mmCIF file with all atom_site columns, C-alpha atoms in Angstrom:
data_model
loop_
_atom_site.group_PDB
_atom_site.id
_atom_site.type_symbol
_atom_site.label_atom_id
_atom_site.label_alt_id
_atom_site.label_comp_id
_atom_site.label_asym_id
_atom_site.label_entity_id
_atom_site.label_seq_id
_atom_site.pdbx_PDB_ins_code
_atom_site.Cartn_x
_atom_site.Cartn_y
_atom_site.Cartn_z
_atom_site.occupancy
_atom_site.B_iso_or_equiv
_atom_site.pdbx_formal_charge
_atom_site.auth_seq_id
_atom_site.auth_comp_id
_atom_site.auth_asym_id
_atom_site.auth_atom_id
_atom_site.pdbx_PDB_model_num
ATOM 1  C CA . SER A 1 1  ? -26.617 14.146  6.454  1.00 0.00 ? 1  SER A CA 1
ATOM 2  C CA . VAL A 1 2  ? -24.464 14.963  3.449  1.00 0.00 ? 2  VAL A CA 1
ATOM 3  C CA . SER A 1 3  ? -23.175 18.314  2.222  1.00 0.00 ? 3  SER A CA 1
ATOM 4  C CA . ALA A 1 4  ? -20.610 19.325  -0.382 1.00 0.00 ? 4  ALA A CA 1
ATOM 5  C CA . LEU A 1 5  ? -17.408 21.102  0.655  1.00 0.00 ? 5  LEU A CA 1
ATOM 6  C CA . ASP A 1 6  ? -17.532 23.265  -2.451 1.00 0.00 ? 6  ASP A CA 1
ATOM 7  C CA . PRO A 1 7  ? -19.909 22.010  -5.147 1.00 0.00 ? 7  PRO A CA 1
ATOM 8  C CA . ASN A 1 8  ? -18.240 24.175  -7.801 1.00 0.00 ? 8  ASN A CA 1
ATOM 9  C CA . ASP A 1 9  ? -14.583 23.283  -7.212 1.00 0.00 ? 9  ASP A CA 1
ATOM 10 C CA . CYS A 1 10 ? -14.328 19.718  -5.893 1.00 0.00 ? 10 CYS A CA 1
ATOM 11 C CA . ASP A 1 11 ? -16.063 16.363  -5.451 1.00 0.00 ? 11 ASP A CA 1
ATOM 12 C CA . GLU A 1 12 ? -15.448 16.086  -1.693 1.00 0.00 ? 12 GLU A CA 1
ATOM 13 C CA . PHE A 1 13 ? -18.338 15.992  0.751  1.00 0.00 ? 13 PHE A CA 1
ATOM 14 C CA . TRP A 1 14 ? -19.028 15.869  4.501  1.00 0.00 ? 14 TRP A CA 1
ATOM 15 C CA . PHE A 1 15 ? -21.019 12.872  5.694  1.00 0.00 ? 15 PHE A CA 1
ATOM 16 C CA . THR A 1 16 ? -22.381 12.422  9.222  1.00 0.00 ? 16 THR A CA 1
ATOM 17 C CA . THR A 1 17 ? -24.004 9.373   10.734 1.00 0.00 ? 17 THR A CA 1
ATOM 18 C CA . SER A 1 18 ? -25.641 8.603   14.052 1.00 0.00 ? 18 SER A CA 1
ATOM 19 C CA . SER A 1 19 ? -27.825 5.868   15.436 1.00 0.00 ? 19 SER A CA 1
ATOM 20 C CA . TYR A 1 20 ? -29.420 4.647   18.642 1.00 0.00 ? 20 TYR A CA 1
ATOM 21 C CA . ILE A 1 21 ? -26.290 2.652   19.517 1.00 0.00 ? 21 ILE A CA 1
ATOM 22 C CA . GLU A 1 22 ? -23.440 4.573   17.873 1.00 0.00 ? 22 GLU A CA 1
ATOM 23 C CA . PRO A 1 23 ? -22.387 8.188   18.523 1.00 0.00 ? 23 PRO A CA 1
ATOM 24 C CA . THR A 1 24 ? -22.485 10.850  15.827 1.00 0.00 ? 24 THR A CA 1
ATOM 25 C CA . THR A 1 25 ? -19.507 10.461  13.477 1.00 0.00 ? 25 THR A CA 1
ATOM 26 C CA . LEU A 1 26 ? -18.137 12.849  10.833 1.00 0.00 ? 26 LEU A CA 1
ATOM 27 C CA . TYR A 1 27 ? -16.601 11.520  7.605  1.00 0.00 ? 27 TYR A CA 1
ATOM 28 C CA . LEU A 1 28 ? -14.984 13.103  4.562  1.00 0.00 ? 28 LEU A CA 1
ATOM 29 C CA . GLY A 1 29 ? -15.867 11.483  1.245  1.00 0.00 ? 29 GLY A CA 1
ATOM 30 C CA . ASP A 1 30 ? -14.575 11.967  -2.276 1.00 0.00 ? 30 ASP A CA 1
ATOM 31 C CA . ALA A 1 31 ? -17.032 11.263  -5.091 1.00 0.00 ? 31 ALA A CA 1
ATOM 32 C CA . SER A 1 32 ? -14.257 11.390  -7.713 1.00 0.00 ? 32 SER A CA 1
ATOM 33 C CA . LYS A 1 33 ? -12.519 8.337   -6.229 1.00 0.00 ? 33 LYS A CA 1
ATOM 34 C CA . VAL A 1 34 ? -13.817 4.807   -5.898 1.00 0.00 ? 34 VAL A CA 1
ATOM 35 C CA . ALA A 1 35 ? -12.375 2.207   -3.496 1.00 0.00 ? 35 ALA A CA 1
ATOM 36 C CA . LEU A 1 36 ? -9.860  -0.212  -5.030 1.00 0.00 ? 36 LEU A CA 1
ATOM 37 C CA . GLY A 1 37 ? -11.420 -3.523  -6.014 1.00 0.00 ? 37 GLY A CA 1
ATOM 38 C CA . SER A 1 38 ? -14.921 -2.096  -5.832 1.00 0.00 ? 38 SER A CA 1
ATOM 39 C CA . THR A 1 39 ? -17.524 -3.238  -8.322 1.00 0.00 ? 39 THR A CA 1
ATOM 40 C CA . SER A 1 40 ? -19.871 -0.345  -7.536 1.00 0.00 ? 40 SER A CA 1
ATOM 41 C CA . ASP A 1 41 ? -19.607 3.327   -8.435 1.00 0.00 ? 41 ASP A CA 1
ATOM 42 C CA . ASP A 1 42 ? -21.221 4.074   -5.047 1.00 0.00 ? 42 ASP A CA 1
ATOM 43 C CA . ASP A 1 43 ? -18.163 2.928   -3.020 1.00 0.00 ? 43 ASP A CA 1
ATOM 44 C CA . PHE A 1 44 ? -16.539 6.336   -2.595 1.00 0.00 ? 44 PHE A CA 1
ATOM 45 C CA . ILE A 1 45 ? -13.336 6.777   -0.619 1.00 0.00 ? 45 ILE A CA 1
ATOM 46 C CA . VAL A 1 46 ? -14.501 7.808   2.864  1.00 0.00 ? 46 VAL A CA 1
ATOM 47 C CA . GLU A 1 47 ? -12.255 8.875   5.749  1.00 0.00 ? 47 GLU A CA 1
ATOM 48 C CA . LYS A 1 48 ? -13.490 8.929   9.357  1.00 0.00 ? 48 LYS A CA 1
ATOM 49 C CA . LEU A 1 49 ? -12.519 12.321  10.784 1.00 0.00 ? 49 LEU A CA 1
ATOM 50 C CA . LYS A 1 50 ? -13.971 12.325  14.298 1.00 0.00 ? 50 LYS A CA 1
ATOM 51 C CA . SER A 1 51 ? -16.688 10.927  16.493 1.00 0.00 ? 51 SER A CA 1
ATOM 52 C CA . LEU A 1 52 ? -18.424 11.951  19.687 1.00 0.00 ? 52 LEU A CA 1
ATOM 53 C CA . PRO A 1 53 ? -17.383 9.805   22.651 1.00 0.00 ? 53 PRO A CA 1
ATOM 54 C CA . PRO A 1 54 ? -19.630 6.802   23.319 1.00 0.00 ? 54 PRO A CA 1
ATOM 55 C CA . GLN A 1 55 ? -21.932 7.229   26.318 1.00 0.00 ? 55 GLN A CA 1
ATOM 56 C CA . TYR A 1 56 ? -22.111 3.478   27.045 1.00 0.00 ? 56 TYR A CA 1
ATOM 57 C CA . ASP A 1 57 ? -20.684 0.160   25.856 1.00 0.00 ? 57 ASP A CA 1
ATOM 58 C CA . SER A 1 58 ? -22.832 -0.801  22.856 1.00 0.00 ? 58 SER A CA 1
ATOM 59 C CA . THR A 1 59 ? -20.959 -3.957  21.810 1.00 0.00 ? 59 THR A CA 1
ATOM 60 C CA . ASN A 1 60 ? -23.744 -6.196  23.136 1.00 0.00 ? 60 ASN A CA 1
ATOM 61 C CA . VAL A 1 61 ? -26.666 -3.963  22.106 1.00 0.00 ? 61 VAL A CA 1
ATOM 62 C CA . ILE A 1 62 ? -28.909 -3.940  19.010 1.00 0.00 ? 62 ILE A CA 1
ATOM 63 C CA . ALA A 1 63 ? -31.603 -1.593  17.740 1.00 0.00 ? 63 ALA A CA 1
ATOM 64 C CA . GLU A 1 64 ? -34.564 -2.993  15.820 1.00 0.00 ? 64 GLU A CA 1
ATOM 65 C CA . GLN A 1 65 ? -37.338 -1.193  14.000 1.00 0.00 ? 65 GLN A CA 1
ATOM 66 C CA . ARG A 1 66 ? -40.780 -2.690  14.409 1.00 0.00 ? 66 ARG A CA 1
ATOM 67 C CA . PHE A 1 67 ? -44.303 -1.591  13.516 1.00 0.00 ? 67 PHE A CA 1
ATOM 68 C CA . ALA A 1 68 ? -47.527 -1.292  15.466 1.00 0.00 ? 68 ALA A CA 1
ATOM 69 C CA . THR A 1 69 ? -50.874 -1.090  13.698 1.00 0.00 ? 69 THR A CA 1
ATOM 70 C CA . SER A 1 70 ? -53.311 1.600   14.797 1.00 0.00 ? 70 SER A CA 1
ATOM 71 C CA . LYS A 1 71 ? -57.099 1.152   14.877 1.00 0.00 ? 71 LYS A CA 1
ATOM 72 C CA . ASP A 1 72 ? -57.405 2.703   11.410 1.00 0.00 ? 72 ASP A CA 1
ATOM 73 C CA . GLY A 1 73 ? -54.790 0.297   9.982  1.00 0.00 ? 73 GLY A CA 1
ATOM 74 C CA . THR A 1 74 ? -51.920 2.789   9.792  1.00 0.00 ? 74 THR A CA 1
ATOM 75 C CA . GLU A 1 75 ? -48.543 1.225   10.546 1.00 0.00 ? 75 GLU A CA 1
ATOM 76 C CA . ILE A 1 76 ? -46.617 3.188   13.183 1.00 0.00 ? 76 ILE A CA 1
ATOM 77 C CA . PRO A 1 77 ? -42.843 2.597   13.259 1.00 0.00 ? 77 PRO A CA 1
ATOM 78 C CA . TYR A 1 78 ? -40.999 2.340   16.578 1.00 0.00 ? 78 TYR A CA 1
ATOM 79 C CA . PHE A 1 79 ? -37.533 1.250   17.669 1.00 0.00 ? 79 PHE A CA 1
ATOM 80 C CA . ILE A 1 80 ? -36.438 -1.119  20.414 1.00 0.00 ? 80 ILE A CA 1
ATOM 81 C CA . VAL A 1 81 ? -32.913 -0.912  21.843 1.00 0.00 ? 81 VAL A CA 1
ATOM 82 C CA . MET A 1 82 ? -31.975 -4.059  23.755 1.00 0.00 ? 82 MET A CA 1
ATOM 83 C CA . LYS A 1 83 ? -29.219 -6.515  24.556 1.00 0.00 ? 83 LYS A CA 1
ATOM 84 C CA . LYS A 1 84 ? -28.418 -8.883  21.678 1.00 0.00 ? 84 LYS A CA 1
ATOM 85 C CA . ASP A 1 85 ? -29.572 -12.001 23.564 1.00 0.00 ? 85 ASP A CA 1
ATOM 86 C CA . THR A 1 86 ? -32.927 -10.532 24.689 1.00 0.00 ? 86 THR A CA 1
ATOM 87 C CA . GLU A 1 87 ? -35.948 -12.481 23.487 1.00 0.00 ? 87 GLU A CA 1
ATOM 88 C CA . PHE A 1 88 ? -38.851 -10.236 22.656 1.00 0.00 ? 88 PHE A CA 1
#
């Protein structure tokens, strides 16, 4: 999720991420600054502020999104979390 610190007075924003294999992490971004050497206006300066502690070692784990097809043809997304070397 993204939210502005103060949309009227500054270009800074909070940015949080989370995934199946990484804990929730809070960042502070600044839309008025772009990373040095960047060729894209979307590469804002972002500072990692804090993160929840990991609940397990995810260095050898991946998450993949796949799709199942229902009887009416609708694609249903689902995720698989598994070790990197697992053959599925």
